[in-house]
Tab-separated table of C-alpha atoms and ligand atoms in Angstrom:
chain	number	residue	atom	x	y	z
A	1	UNK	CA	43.739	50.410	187.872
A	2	UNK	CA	41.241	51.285	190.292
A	3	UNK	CA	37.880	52.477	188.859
A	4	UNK	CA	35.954	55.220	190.858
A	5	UNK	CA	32.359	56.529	190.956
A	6	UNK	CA	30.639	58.906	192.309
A	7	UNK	CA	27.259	58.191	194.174
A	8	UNK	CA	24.946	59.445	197.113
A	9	UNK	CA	27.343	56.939	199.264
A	10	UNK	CA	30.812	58.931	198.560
A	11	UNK	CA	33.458	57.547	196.228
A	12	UNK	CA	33.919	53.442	196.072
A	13	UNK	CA	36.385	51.865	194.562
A	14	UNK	CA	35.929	48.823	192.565
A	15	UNK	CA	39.404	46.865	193.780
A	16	UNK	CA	41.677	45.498	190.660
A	17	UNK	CA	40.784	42.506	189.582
A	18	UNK	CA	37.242	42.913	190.682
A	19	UNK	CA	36.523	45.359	187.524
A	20	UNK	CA	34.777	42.621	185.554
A	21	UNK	CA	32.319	41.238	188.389
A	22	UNK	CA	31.132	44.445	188.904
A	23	UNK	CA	28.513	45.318	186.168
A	24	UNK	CA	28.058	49.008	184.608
A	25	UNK	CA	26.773	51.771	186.789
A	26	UNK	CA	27.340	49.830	189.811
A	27	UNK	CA	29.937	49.991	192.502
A	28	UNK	CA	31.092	48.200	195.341
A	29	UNK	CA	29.820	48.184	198.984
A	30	UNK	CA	31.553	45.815	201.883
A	31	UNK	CA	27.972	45.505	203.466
A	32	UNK	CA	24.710	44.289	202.670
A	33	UNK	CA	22.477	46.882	202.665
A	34	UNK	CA	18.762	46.482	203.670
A	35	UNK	CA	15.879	47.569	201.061
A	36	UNK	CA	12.474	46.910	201.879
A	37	UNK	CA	8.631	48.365	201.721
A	38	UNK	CA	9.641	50.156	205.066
A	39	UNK	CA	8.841	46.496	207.612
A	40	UNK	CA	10.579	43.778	207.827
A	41	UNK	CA	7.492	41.291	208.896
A	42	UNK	CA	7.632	37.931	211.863
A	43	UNK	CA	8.105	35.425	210.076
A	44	UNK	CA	8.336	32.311	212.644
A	45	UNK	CA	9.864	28.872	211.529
A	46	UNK	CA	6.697	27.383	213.299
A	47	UNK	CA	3.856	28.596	210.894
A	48	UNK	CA	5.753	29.626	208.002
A	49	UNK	CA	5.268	27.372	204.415
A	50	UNK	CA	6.295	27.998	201.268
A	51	UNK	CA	3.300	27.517	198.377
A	52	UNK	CA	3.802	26.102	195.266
A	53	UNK	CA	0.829	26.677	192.720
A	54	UNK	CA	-0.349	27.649	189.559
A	55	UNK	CA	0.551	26.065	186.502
A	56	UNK	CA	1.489	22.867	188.515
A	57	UNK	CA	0.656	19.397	188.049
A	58	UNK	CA	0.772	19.090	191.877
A	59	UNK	CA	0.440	21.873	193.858
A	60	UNK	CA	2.798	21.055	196.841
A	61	UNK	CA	3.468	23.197	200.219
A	62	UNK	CA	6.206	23.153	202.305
A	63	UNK	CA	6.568	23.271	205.866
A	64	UNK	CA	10.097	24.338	207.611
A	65	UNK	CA	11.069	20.485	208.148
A	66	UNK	CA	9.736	19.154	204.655
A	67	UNK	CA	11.696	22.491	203.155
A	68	UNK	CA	14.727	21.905	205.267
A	69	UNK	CA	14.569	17.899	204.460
A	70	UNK	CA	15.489	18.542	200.880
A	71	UNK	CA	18.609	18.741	198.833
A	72	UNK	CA	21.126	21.631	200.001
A	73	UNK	CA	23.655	23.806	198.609
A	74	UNK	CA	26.047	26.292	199.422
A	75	UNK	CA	27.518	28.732	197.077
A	76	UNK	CA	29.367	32.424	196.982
A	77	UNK	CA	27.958	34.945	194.627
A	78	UNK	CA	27.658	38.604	193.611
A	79	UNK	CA	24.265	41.143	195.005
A	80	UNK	CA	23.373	43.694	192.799
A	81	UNK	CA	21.195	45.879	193.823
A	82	UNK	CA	19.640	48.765	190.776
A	83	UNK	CA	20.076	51.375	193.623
A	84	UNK	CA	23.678	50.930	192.455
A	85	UNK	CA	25.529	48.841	195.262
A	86	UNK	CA	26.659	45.472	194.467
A	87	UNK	CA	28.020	43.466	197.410
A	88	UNK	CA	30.705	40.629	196.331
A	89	UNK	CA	31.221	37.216	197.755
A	90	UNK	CA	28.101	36.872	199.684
A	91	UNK	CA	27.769	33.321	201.289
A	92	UNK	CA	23.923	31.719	200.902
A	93	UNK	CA	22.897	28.391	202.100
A	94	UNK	CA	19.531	26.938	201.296
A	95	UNK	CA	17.758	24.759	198.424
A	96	UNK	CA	17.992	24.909	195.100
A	97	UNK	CA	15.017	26.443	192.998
A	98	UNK	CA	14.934	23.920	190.389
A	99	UNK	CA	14.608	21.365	193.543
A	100	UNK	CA	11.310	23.459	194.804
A	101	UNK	CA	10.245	23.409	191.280
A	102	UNK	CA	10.382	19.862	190.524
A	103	UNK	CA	7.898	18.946	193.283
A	104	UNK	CA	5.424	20.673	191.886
A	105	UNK	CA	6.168	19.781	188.497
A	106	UNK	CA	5.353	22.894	186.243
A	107	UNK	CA	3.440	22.160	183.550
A	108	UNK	CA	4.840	22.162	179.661
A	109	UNK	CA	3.155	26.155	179.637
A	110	UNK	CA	4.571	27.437	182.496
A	111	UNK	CA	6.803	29.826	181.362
A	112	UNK	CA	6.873	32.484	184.583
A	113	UNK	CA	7.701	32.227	188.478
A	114	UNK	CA	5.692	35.064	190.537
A	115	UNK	CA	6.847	34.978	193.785
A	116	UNK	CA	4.692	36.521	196.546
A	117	UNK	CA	5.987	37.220	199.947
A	118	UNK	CA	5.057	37.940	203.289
A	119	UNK	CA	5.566	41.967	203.320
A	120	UNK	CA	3.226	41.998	200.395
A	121	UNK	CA	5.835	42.340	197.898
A	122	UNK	CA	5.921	40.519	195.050
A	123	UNK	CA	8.510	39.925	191.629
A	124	UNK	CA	8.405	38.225	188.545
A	125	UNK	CA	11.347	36.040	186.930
A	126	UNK	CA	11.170	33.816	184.120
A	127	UNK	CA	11.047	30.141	184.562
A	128	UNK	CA	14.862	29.926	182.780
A	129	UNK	CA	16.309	31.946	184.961
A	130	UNK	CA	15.063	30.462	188.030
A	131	UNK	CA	16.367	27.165	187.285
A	132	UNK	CA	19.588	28.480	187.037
A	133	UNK	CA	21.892	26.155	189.397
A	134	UNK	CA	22.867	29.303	191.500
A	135	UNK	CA	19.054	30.049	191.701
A	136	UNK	CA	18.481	29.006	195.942
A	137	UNK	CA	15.781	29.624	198.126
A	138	UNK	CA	18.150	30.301	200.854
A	139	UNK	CA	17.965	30.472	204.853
A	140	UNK	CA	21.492	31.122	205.731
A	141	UNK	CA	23.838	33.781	205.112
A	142	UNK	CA	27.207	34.454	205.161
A	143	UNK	CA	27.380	31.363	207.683
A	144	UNK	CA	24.239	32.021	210.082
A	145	UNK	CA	20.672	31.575	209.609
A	146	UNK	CA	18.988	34.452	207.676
A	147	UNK	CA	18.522	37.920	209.772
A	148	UNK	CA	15.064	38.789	209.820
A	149	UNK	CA	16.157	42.031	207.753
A	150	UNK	CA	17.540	40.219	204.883
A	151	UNK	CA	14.089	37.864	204.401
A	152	UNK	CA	14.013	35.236	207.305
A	153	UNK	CA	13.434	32.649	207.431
A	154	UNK	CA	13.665	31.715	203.510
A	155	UNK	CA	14.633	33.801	200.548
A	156	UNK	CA	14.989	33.590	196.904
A	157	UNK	CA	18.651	34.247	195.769
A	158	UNK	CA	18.794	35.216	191.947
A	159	UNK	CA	22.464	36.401	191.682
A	160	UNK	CA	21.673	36.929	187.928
A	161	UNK	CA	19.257	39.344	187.960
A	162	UNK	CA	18.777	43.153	190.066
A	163	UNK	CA	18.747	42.379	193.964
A	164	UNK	CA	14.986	43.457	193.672
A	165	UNK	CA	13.959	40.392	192.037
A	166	UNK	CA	15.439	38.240	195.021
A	167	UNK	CA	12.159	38.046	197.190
A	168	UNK	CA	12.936	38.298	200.582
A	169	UNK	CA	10.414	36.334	203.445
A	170	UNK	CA	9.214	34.236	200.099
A	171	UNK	CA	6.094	32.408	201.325
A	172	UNK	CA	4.568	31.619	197.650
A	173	UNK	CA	5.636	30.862	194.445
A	174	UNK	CA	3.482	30.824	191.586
A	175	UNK	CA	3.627	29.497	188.325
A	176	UNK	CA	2.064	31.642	185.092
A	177	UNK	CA	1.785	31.105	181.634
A	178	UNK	CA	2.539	34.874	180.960
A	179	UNK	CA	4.397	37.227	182.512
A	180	UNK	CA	3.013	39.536	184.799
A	181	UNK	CA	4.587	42.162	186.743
A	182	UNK	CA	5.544	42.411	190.366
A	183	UNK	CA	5.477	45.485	192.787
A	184	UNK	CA	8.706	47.414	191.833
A	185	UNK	CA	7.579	46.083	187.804
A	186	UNK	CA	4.266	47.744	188.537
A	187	UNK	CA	6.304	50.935	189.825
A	188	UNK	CA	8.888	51.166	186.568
A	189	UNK	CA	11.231	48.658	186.979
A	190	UNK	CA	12.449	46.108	184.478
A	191	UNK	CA	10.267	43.044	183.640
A	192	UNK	CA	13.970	40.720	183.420
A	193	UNK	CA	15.976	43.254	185.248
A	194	UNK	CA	19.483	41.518	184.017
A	195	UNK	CA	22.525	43.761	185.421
A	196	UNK	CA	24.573	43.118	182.722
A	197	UNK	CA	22.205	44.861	179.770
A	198	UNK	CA	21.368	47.722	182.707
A	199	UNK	CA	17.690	46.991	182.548
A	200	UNK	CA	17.131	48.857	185.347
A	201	UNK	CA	13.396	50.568	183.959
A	202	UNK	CA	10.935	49.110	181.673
B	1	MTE	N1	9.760	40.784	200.311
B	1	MTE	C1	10.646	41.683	199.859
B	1	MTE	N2	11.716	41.242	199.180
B	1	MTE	C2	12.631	42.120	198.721
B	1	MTE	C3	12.481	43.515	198.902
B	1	MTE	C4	11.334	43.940	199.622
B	1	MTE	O1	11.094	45.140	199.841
B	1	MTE	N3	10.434	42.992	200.093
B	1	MTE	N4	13.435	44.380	198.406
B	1	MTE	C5	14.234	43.895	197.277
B	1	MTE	C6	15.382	44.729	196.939
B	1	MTE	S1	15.064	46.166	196.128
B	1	MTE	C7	16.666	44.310	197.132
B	1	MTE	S2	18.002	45.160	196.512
B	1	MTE	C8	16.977	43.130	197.954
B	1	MTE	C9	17.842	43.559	199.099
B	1	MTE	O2	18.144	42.490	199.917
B	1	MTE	P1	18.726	42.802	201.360
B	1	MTE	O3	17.759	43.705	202.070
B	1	MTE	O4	18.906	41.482	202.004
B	1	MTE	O5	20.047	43.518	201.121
B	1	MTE	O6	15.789	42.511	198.466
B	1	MTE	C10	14.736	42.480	197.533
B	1	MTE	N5	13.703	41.626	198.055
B	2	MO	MO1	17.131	46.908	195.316
């Protein structure tokens, strides 16, 4: 049975088999799209860190050879994106969240990840969800290091939650007691944003 829907794109088809990985409202694109605030921003290895700070016991940053010196993982997930695409079987490379996380050591209250990037764009996830295991900063895609259009030279890959809350060209992540919302959150988008419910607006 193949399921059809009709969007600003044309007709997709959701393959068989592929029905229940694809979550309501959304269909299926072979390519990864690019979203962003209308730049994608230089981002060089050299100067780049990554900030860790907040609600921290130690606030730790990261330089590309102290981020690329920790644990790695590879994994294959889903992209869902609330403009209605969802991209299957995308390859990321890079370190686990809960790895980033533990260096800092979030205190007991720290209940919220903001993560603030180099575009000036910003998101919100809850701490729970970032630990996930398939939660990565990442730096390589599909096999090769992260194109400068999808968030090089790091990432945040939340394959749980609306593409929107996977911060591309991540340079900070802070750690809040409350939640607080990002830019798209700001502009009517969900505060979770899980594809599943179709929180798509707050
Ligand atoms: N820094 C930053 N991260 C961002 C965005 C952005 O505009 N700036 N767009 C978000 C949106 S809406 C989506 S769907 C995904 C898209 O990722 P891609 O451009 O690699 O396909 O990035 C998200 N991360
Ligand atoms: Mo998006």
């Amino acid at each position: 049975m193949l399921r059809q829907i009709g969007n600003m794109f044309g007709m997709r088809n959701i393959p068989e088999g592929m029905e229940e990985r694809v979550p309501p409202g959304q269909y299926v694109t072979p390519k990864m799209p690019v979203m962003n605030l209308g730049f994608a921003p230089d981002v060089p290895t050299a100067t780049w860190t990554l900030q860790v700070y907040g609600r921290v016991e130690e606030q730790v940053e990261l330089d590309w050879d102290g981020f690329l010196a920790l644990a790695q993982q590879a994994e294959t997930a889903d992209f869902h994106c609330v403009t209605q695409w969802s991209r299957l079987d995308v390859g990321w490379e890079g370190v686990p969240a809960s790895v980033v996380l533990d260096l800092a050591r979030p205190k007991p209250d720290a209940r919220f990840v903001m993560l603030h990037c180099a575009d000036g764009y910003s998101t919100n996830v809850d701490i729970t969800a970032v630990r996930q295991p398939d939660v990565l900063f990442a730096h390589r895609q599909d096999g090769a290091p992260l194109a400068k259009a999808h968030g090089a030279p790091v990432r945040l890959v939340v394959p749980a939650r609306y593409g929107w809350k996977s911060a591309k060209w991540v340079t900070g992540v802070e750690l809040l007691t409350d939640d607080a919302p990002g830019y798209w959150e700001r502009n009517g988008y969900h505060m979770r944003g899980d594809p599943w419910g179709e929180e798509r607006f707050g």
